[in-house]
Structure formats: C-alpha cells, structure tokens
Amino acid sequence: MAADGPVETGETKSPSPEEQLIREGDIAGDYLERLLDLLDYDGDIDLDVEAGRAVVSIDGGNDLDKLVGDRGNVLESLQELTRLAVQQVSGSRSRLMLDIAGWRQGRRDELTELGHRTAKDVLETGQSVRLRPMTPFERKVVHDAVAGVKGVSSESEGEEPRRQVVVFRSG
C-alpha cells in the first residue's frame, strides 16, 4: 500500500538564483551590521537585488562618509571585504554591490553625465578622448553612457590601477 504525502528522494532543492542573491544580501547585512556595531556608527542597512546581483546600502548615519573615503576608496575596500565574508559563509564568489550614504548612486549620476558629454564632444570634434584612470565600477558606468550615443564607442586601455576609458568615433 502506498503512503500518502510527498515522496522523499533524499535530494535537496537548490535555491533559485534570486534566493541565492537574497541569501548573499542577508549574509552581507549581518557582516556590515557587526562592523557598524564595532565602530559604534549608526546606519540603516537596506538589501535589494538588481540586475542579477545583491545590492546592500547603508544610509542614515553621521559618520558614514568615513566609510566612503576619498573617491570611494574605503567603500571599494569594504565591498571587497564584504564579498569575502559572503564567500566564506556561502562557499561561492559574490558580485555583491555595496553603497554607503548614496555615494555610489551619486557617482553613477556624475559618470553618466561625463560619458554623455565626452561622447558628444568626440562626435563634434572627431578627436578621441582618454579619461583619467577609473575603478571597474566607474568604467562600466562610462561605457554604458557612451553606448547610448550613436556614432561613438569606448574601450578600456591600460593595466589596473591606471586603466582608462578611451572614447572615439565609430565607423
């Protein structure tokens, strides 16, 4: 006689990609909350999933600018440490994005404007433009902005940490 109910197969269901990203965000949130407690900083941690990656934001505290640093250098380091903490717990590499006090969003807006303006200048003058060295995050934002202007293209040249975006007319 057959038993009623689900059949046990011994297999466990793998989490969906979305569930895995939510778990990454939770791990990162716990890690960052402990860090804020150690530093005695106030901040609200918000977790989200955007464009196939976990996004963690910290807002609301008076001391958060110290966690951003000059041109986001402390933020970049904290993002790497947070990714490593997530990897240690989850066992898989994370592409998690960290924003503190809205700095990354503000920087994204500035770089989008820079990319559009540079692309239009290149279109008008025909002269290629080499921008100052940027982080991978900054270069991606500029490349995306340039891609939105017909008749110009961009590519990255050089080696880290001096890698630069070059904007040029496309055929």
PDB file of C-alpha atoms in Angstrom:
ATOM      1  CA  MET A   1       0.000   0.000   0.000  1.00  0.00           C
ATOM      2  CA  ALA A   2       1.397   3.448  -0.975  1.00  0.00           C
ATOM      3  CA  ALA A   3       1.908   6.088   1.688  1.00  0.00           C
ATOM      4  CA  ASP A   4       0.141   9.423   1.385  1.00  0.00           C
ATOM      5  CA  GLY A   5       2.184  12.656   1.119  1.00  0.00           C
ATOM      6  CA  PRO A   6       5.350  13.723  -0.644  1.00  0.00           C
ATOM      7  CA  VAL A   7       7.884  11.161  -1.704  1.00  0.00           C
ATOM      8  CA  GLU A   8      11.275  11.530  -0.012  1.00  0.00           C
ATOM      9  CA  THR A   9      14.037  11.213  -2.595  1.00  0.00           C
ATOM     10  CA  GLY A  10      16.970  12.281  -0.433  1.00  0.00           C
ATOM     11  CA  GLU A  11      17.623  15.234  -2.771  1.00  0.00           C
ATOM     12  CA  THR A  12      17.512  18.792  -1.515  1.00  0.00           C
ATOM     13  CA  LYS A  13      16.119  21.529  -3.697  1.00  0.00           C
ATOM     14  CA  SER A  14      18.759  24.028  -4.836  1.00  0.00           C
ATOM     15  CA  PRO A  15      17.960  27.658  -4.153  1.00  0.00           C
ATOM     16  CA  SER A  16      16.917  29.716  -7.164  1.00  0.00           C
ATOM     17  CA  PRO A  17      19.339  32.403  -8.365  1.00  0.00           C
ATOM     18  CA  GLU A  18      17.090  35.030  -6.758  1.00  0.00           C
ATOM     19  CA  GLU A  19      17.055  33.126  -3.435  1.00  0.00           C
ATOM     20  CA  GLN A  20      20.858  32.815  -3.577  1.00  0.00           C
ATOM     21  CA  LEU A  21      21.209  36.598  -4.088  1.00  0.00           C
ATOM     22  CA  ILE A  22      18.835  37.288  -1.197  1.00  0.00           C
ATOM     23  CA  ARG A  23      20.936  34.967   0.983  1.00  0.00           C
ATOM     24  CA  GLU A  24      24.103  36.833  -0.082  1.00  0.00           C
ATOM     25  CA  GLY A  25      22.438  40.108   0.880  1.00  0.00           C
ATOM     26  CA  ASP A  26      21.446  38.697   4.284  1.00  0.00           C
ATOM     27  CA  ILE A  27      24.984  37.449   4.967  1.00  0.00           C
ATOM     28  CA  ALA A  28      26.422  40.807   3.902  1.00  0.00           C
ATOM     29  CA  GLY A  29      23.889  42.686   6.011  1.00  0.00           C
ATOM     30  CA  ASP A  30      24.827  40.677   9.101  1.00  0.00           C
ATOM     31  CA  TYR A  31      28.532  41.254   8.459  1.00  0.00           C
ATOM     32  CA  LEU A  32      28.079  45.007   7.945  1.00  0.00           C
ATOM     33  CA  GLU A  33      25.826  45.317  10.982  1.00  0.00           C
ATOM     34  CA  ARG A  34      28.565  43.775  13.140  1.00  0.00           C
ATOM     35  CA  LEU A  35      31.084  46.176  11.601  1.00  0.00           C
ATOM     36  CA  LEU A  36      28.881  49.213  12.328  1.00  0.00           C
ATOM     37  CA  ASP A  37      28.434  47.997  15.906  1.00  0.00           C
ATOM     38  CA  LEU A  38      32.198  47.608  16.357  1.00  0.00           C
ATOM     39  CA  LEU A  39      32.783  51.134  15.029  1.00  0.00           C
ATOM     40  CA  ASP A  40      29.832  52.480  17.039  1.00  0.00           C
ATOM     41  CA  TYR A  41      28.382  54.005  13.825  1.00  0.00           C
ATOM     42  CA  ASP A  42      24.684  54.402  13.144  1.00  0.00           C
ATOM     43  CA  GLY A  43      23.223  53.316   9.834  1.00  0.00           C
ATOM     44  CA  ASP A  44      20.259  51.583   8.294  1.00  0.00           C
ATOM     45  CA  ILE A  45      21.065  48.602   6.097  1.00  0.00           C
ATOM     46  CA  ASP A  46      18.866  48.002   3.054  1.00  0.00           C
ATOM     47  CA  LEU A  47      19.049  44.823   0.974  1.00  0.00           C
ATOM     48  CA  ASP A  48      17.914  44.522  -2.636  1.00  0.00           C
ATOM     49  CA  VAL A  49      18.521  42.540  -5.821  1.00  0.00           C
ATOM     50  CA  GLU A  50      19.217  44.467  -9.031  1.00  0.00           C
ATOM     51  CA  ALA A  51      20.495  43.307 -12.416  1.00  0.00           C
ATOM     52  CA  GLY A  52      21.436  39.851 -11.153  1.00  0.00           C
ATOM     53  CA  ARG A  53      23.407  40.944  -8.094  1.00  0.00           C
ATOM     54  CA  ALA A  54      22.788  41.569  -4.434  1.00  0.00           C
ATOM     55  CA  VAL A  55      22.842  45.274  -3.557  1.00  0.00           C
ATOM     56  CA  VAL A  56      23.426  46.400   0.021  1.00  0.00           C
ATOM     57  CA  SER A  57      23.058  50.057   1.026  1.00  0.00           C
ATOM     58  CA  ILE A  58      23.915  51.744   4.303  1.00  0.00           C
ATOM     59  CA  ASP A  59      22.242  55.095   4.945  1.00  0.00           C
ATOM     60  CA  GLY A  60      21.320  57.433   7.762  1.00  0.00           C
ATOM     61  CA  GLY A  61      24.409  57.720   9.932  1.00  0.00           C
ATOM     62  CA  ASN A  62      26.525  60.796  10.624  1.00  0.00           C
ATOM     63  CA  ASP A  63      29.893  59.034  10.317  1.00  0.00           C
ATOM     64  CA  LEU A  64      29.217  57.145   7.095  1.00  0.00           C
ATOM     65  CA  ASP A  65      31.357  59.473   4.948  1.00  0.00           C
ATOM     66  CA  LYS A  66      34.373  57.972   6.712  1.00  0.00           C
ATOM     67  CA  LEU A  67      33.330  54.575   5.306  1.00  0.00           C
ATOM     68  CA  VAL A  68      33.269  56.025   1.778  1.00  0.00           C
ATOM     69  CA  GLY A  69      36.708  57.640   1.909  1.00  0.00           C
ATOM     70  CA  ASP A  70      38.448  59.754  -0.702  1.00  0.00           C
ATOM     71  CA  ARG A  71      36.939  58.995  -4.135  1.00  0.00           C
ATOM     72  CA  GLY A  72      35.265  55.895  -2.683  1.00  0.00           C
ATOM     73  CA  ASN A  73      38.492  54.051  -1.886  1.00  0.00           C
ATOM     74  CA  VAL A  74      37.323  52.897   1.570  1.00  0.00           C
ATOM     75  CA  LEU A  75      33.942  51.898   0.091  1.00  0.00           C
ATOM     76  CA  GLU A  76      35.688  49.771  -2.563  1.00  0.00           C
ATOM     77  CA  SER A  77      37.751  48.033   0.130  1.00  0.00           C
ATOM     78  CA  LEU A  78      34.691  47.425   2.323  1.00  0.00           C
ATOM     79  CA  GLN A  79      32.868  45.993  -0.678  1.00  0.00           C
ATOM     80  CA  GLU A  80      35.717  43.520  -1.245  1.00  0.00           C
ATOM     81  CA  LEU A  81      35.808  42.540   2.442  1.00  0.00           C
ATOM     82  CA  THR A  82      32.030  42.067   2.407  1.00  0.00           C
ATOM     83  CA  ARG A  83      32.264  39.908  -0.729  1.00  0.00           C
ATOM     84  CA  LEU A  84      34.913  37.781   1.011  1.00  0.00           C
ATOM     85  CA  ALA A  85      32.715  37.425   4.110  1.00  0.00           C
ATOM     86  CA  VAL A  86      29.817  36.284   1.902  1.00  0.00           C
ATOM     87  CA  GLN A  87      32.077  33.839   0.079  1.00  0.00           C
ATOM     88  CA  GLN A  88      33.357  32.405   3.373  1.00  0.00           C
ATOM     89  CA  VAL A  89      29.810  31.639   4.539  1.00  0.00           C
ATOM     90  CA  SER A  90      28.174  30.684   1.231  1.00  0.00           C
ATOM     91  CA  GLY A  91      31.101  28.941  -0.426  1.00  0.00           C
ATOM     92  CA  SER A  92      30.604  30.815  -3.697  1.00  0.00           C
ATOM     93  CA  ARG A  93      32.022  34.017  -5.138  1.00  0.00           C
ATOM     94  CA  SER A  94      29.799  37.088  -4.795  1.00  0.00           C
ATOM     95  CA  ARG A  95      29.291  40.042  -7.164  1.00  0.00           C
ATOM     96  CA  LEU A  96      27.583  41.991  -4.395  1.00  0.00           C
ATOM     97  CA  MET A  97      27.450  45.792  -4.770  1.00  0.00           C
ATOM     98  CA  LEU A  98      27.801  47.996  -1.687  1.00  0.00           C
ATOM     99  CA  ASP A  99      26.678  51.632  -1.482  1.00  0.00           C
ATOM    100  CA  ILE A 100      27.183  53.872   1.529  1.00  0.00           C
ATOM    101  CA  ALA A 101      25.354  57.169   2.120  1.00  0.00           C
ATOM    102  CA  GLY A 102      24.231  57.187  -1.531  1.00  0.00           C
ATOM    103  CA  TRP A 103      27.800  57.818  -2.701  1.00  0.00           C
ATOM    104  CA  ARG A 104      27.803  55.167  -5.436  1.00  0.00           C
ATOM    105  CA  GLN A 105      24.457  56.359  -6.841  1.00  0.00           C
ATOM    106  CA  GLY A 106      25.680  59.966  -6.869  1.00  0.00           C
ATOM    107  CA  ARG A 107      28.899  58.866  -8.544  1.00  0.00           C
ATOM    108  CA  ARG A 108      26.900  56.870 -11.110  1.00  0.00           C
ATOM    109  CA  ASP A 109      24.941  60.031 -11.992  1.00  0.00           C
ATOM    110  CA  GLU A 110      28.157  62.097 -12.351  1.00  0.00           C
ATOM    111  CA  LEU A 111      29.841  59.453 -14.515  1.00  0.00           C
ATOM    112  CA  THR A 112      26.790  59.019 -16.734  1.00  0.00           C
ATOM    113  CA  GLU A 113      26.854  62.763 -17.384  1.00  0.00           C
ATOM    114  CA  LEU A 114      30.629  62.616 -18.046  1.00  0.00           C
ATOM    115  CA  GLY A 115      30.151  59.739 -20.514  1.00  0.00           C
ATOM    116  CA  HIS A 116      27.365  61.519 -22.416  1.00  0.00           C
ATOM    117  CA  ARG A 117      29.237  64.835 -22.520  1.00  0.00           C
ATOM    118  CA  THR A 118      32.504  63.192 -23.630  1.00  0.00           C
ATOM    119  CA  ALA A 119      30.728  61.155 -26.323  1.00  0.00           C
ATOM    120  CA  LYS A 120      29.072  64.297 -27.726  1.00  0.00           C
ATOM    121  CA  ASP A 121      32.411  66.170 -27.706  1.00  0.00           C
ATOM    122  CA  VAL A 122      34.071  63.304 -29.595  1.00  0.00           C
ATOM    123  CA  LEU A 123      31.190  63.263 -32.080  1.00  0.00           C
ATOM    124  CA  GLU A 124      31.578  67.024 -32.703  1.00  0.00           C
ATOM    125  CA  THR A 125      35.384  67.237 -32.852  1.00  0.00           C
ATOM    126  CA  GLY A 126      36.300  63.798 -34.181  1.00  0.00           C
ATOM    127  CA  GLN A 127      39.116  63.719 -31.608  1.00  0.00           C
ATOM    128  CA  SER A 128      39.389  60.701 -29.319  1.00  0.00           C
ATOM    129  CA  VAL A 129      39.371  61.403 -25.587  1.00  0.00           C
ATOM    130  CA  ARG A 130      41.225  59.445 -22.904  1.00  0.00           C
ATOM    131  CA  LEU A 131      39.659  59.836 -19.447  1.00  0.00           C
ATOM    132  CA  ARG A 132      41.575  59.648 -16.165  1.00  0.00           C
ATOM    133  CA  PRO A 133      42.070  56.202 -14.573  1.00  0.00           C
ATOM    134  CA  MET A 134      38.916  54.746 -13.017  1.00  0.00           C
ATOM    135  CA  THR A 135      37.752  51.772 -10.997  1.00  0.00           C
ATOM    136  CA  PRO A 136      35.946  48.922 -12.798  1.00  0.00           C
ATOM    137  CA  PHE A 137      32.607  50.253 -11.465  1.00  0.00           C
ATOM    138  CA  GLU A 138      33.333  53.750 -12.812  1.00  0.00           C
ATOM    139  CA  ARG A 139      34.477  52.453 -16.216  1.00  0.00           C
ATOM    140  CA  LYS A 140      31.347  50.352 -16.638  1.00  0.00           C
ATOM    141  CA  VAL A 141      29.101  53.341 -15.964  1.00  0.00           C
ATOM    142  CA  VAL A 142      31.005  55.441 -18.531  1.00  0.00           C
ATOM    143  CA  HIS A 143      30.936  52.638 -21.134  1.00  0.00           C
ATOM    144  CA  ASP A 144      27.164  52.280 -20.651  1.00  0.00           C
ATOM    145  CA  ALA A 145      26.657  56.048 -21.087  1.00  0.00           C
ATOM    146  CA  VAL A 146      28.832  56.191 -24.230  1.00  0.00           C
ATOM    147  CA  ALA A 147      26.979  53.195 -25.702  1.00  0.00           C
ATOM    148  CA  GLY A 148      23.811  55.313 -25.637  1.00  0.00           C
ATOM    149  CA  VAL A 149      25.285  57.853 -28.103  1.00  0.00           C
ATOM    150  CA  LYS A 150      25.210  56.815 -31.762  1.00  0.00           C
ATOM    151  CA  GLY A 151      28.442  57.242 -33.710  1.00  0.00           C
ATOM    152  CA  VAL A 152      30.900  56.787 -30.827  1.00  0.00           C
ATOM    153  CA  SER A 153      32.394  53.845 -28.974  1.00  0.00           C
ATOM    154  CA  SER A 154      34.599  53.298 -25.969  1.00  0.00           C
ATOM    155  CA  GLU A 155      37.105  50.793 -24.703  1.00  0.00           C
ATOM    156  CA  SER A 156      39.310  50.382 -21.665  1.00  0.00           C
ATOM    157  CA  GLU A 157      43.088  50.527 -22.011  1.00  0.00           C
ATOM    158  CA  GLY A 158      45.998  50.042 -19.647  1.00  0.00           C
ATOM    159  CA  GLU A 159      46.569  47.982 -16.535  1.00  0.00           C
ATOM    160  CA  GLU A 160      44.977  48.337 -13.102  1.00  0.00           C
ATOM    161  CA  PRO A 161      45.052  50.642 -11.225  1.00  0.00           C
ATOM    162  CA  ARG A 162      45.776  53.018 -14.153  1.00  0.00           C
ATOM    163  CA  ARG A 163      43.129  51.559 -16.508  1.00  0.00           C
ATOM    164  CA  GLN A 164      41.375  54.285 -18.520  1.00  0.00           C
ATOM    165  CA  VAL A 165      38.353  54.676 -20.790  1.00  0.00           C
ATOM    166  CA  VAL A 166      39.069  55.906 -24.326  1.00  0.00           C
ATOM    167  CA  VAL A 167      36.132  57.365 -26.261  1.00  0.00           C
ATOM    168  CA  PHE A 168      36.396  57.511 -30.089  1.00  0.00           C
ATOM    169  CA  ARG A 169      34.275  57.890 -33.207  1.00  0.00           C
ATOM    170  CA  SER A 170      32.979  54.602 -34.549  1.00  0.00           C
ATOM    171  CA  GLY A 171      32.652  53.792 -38.224  1.00  0.00           C
TER     172      GLY A 171
END
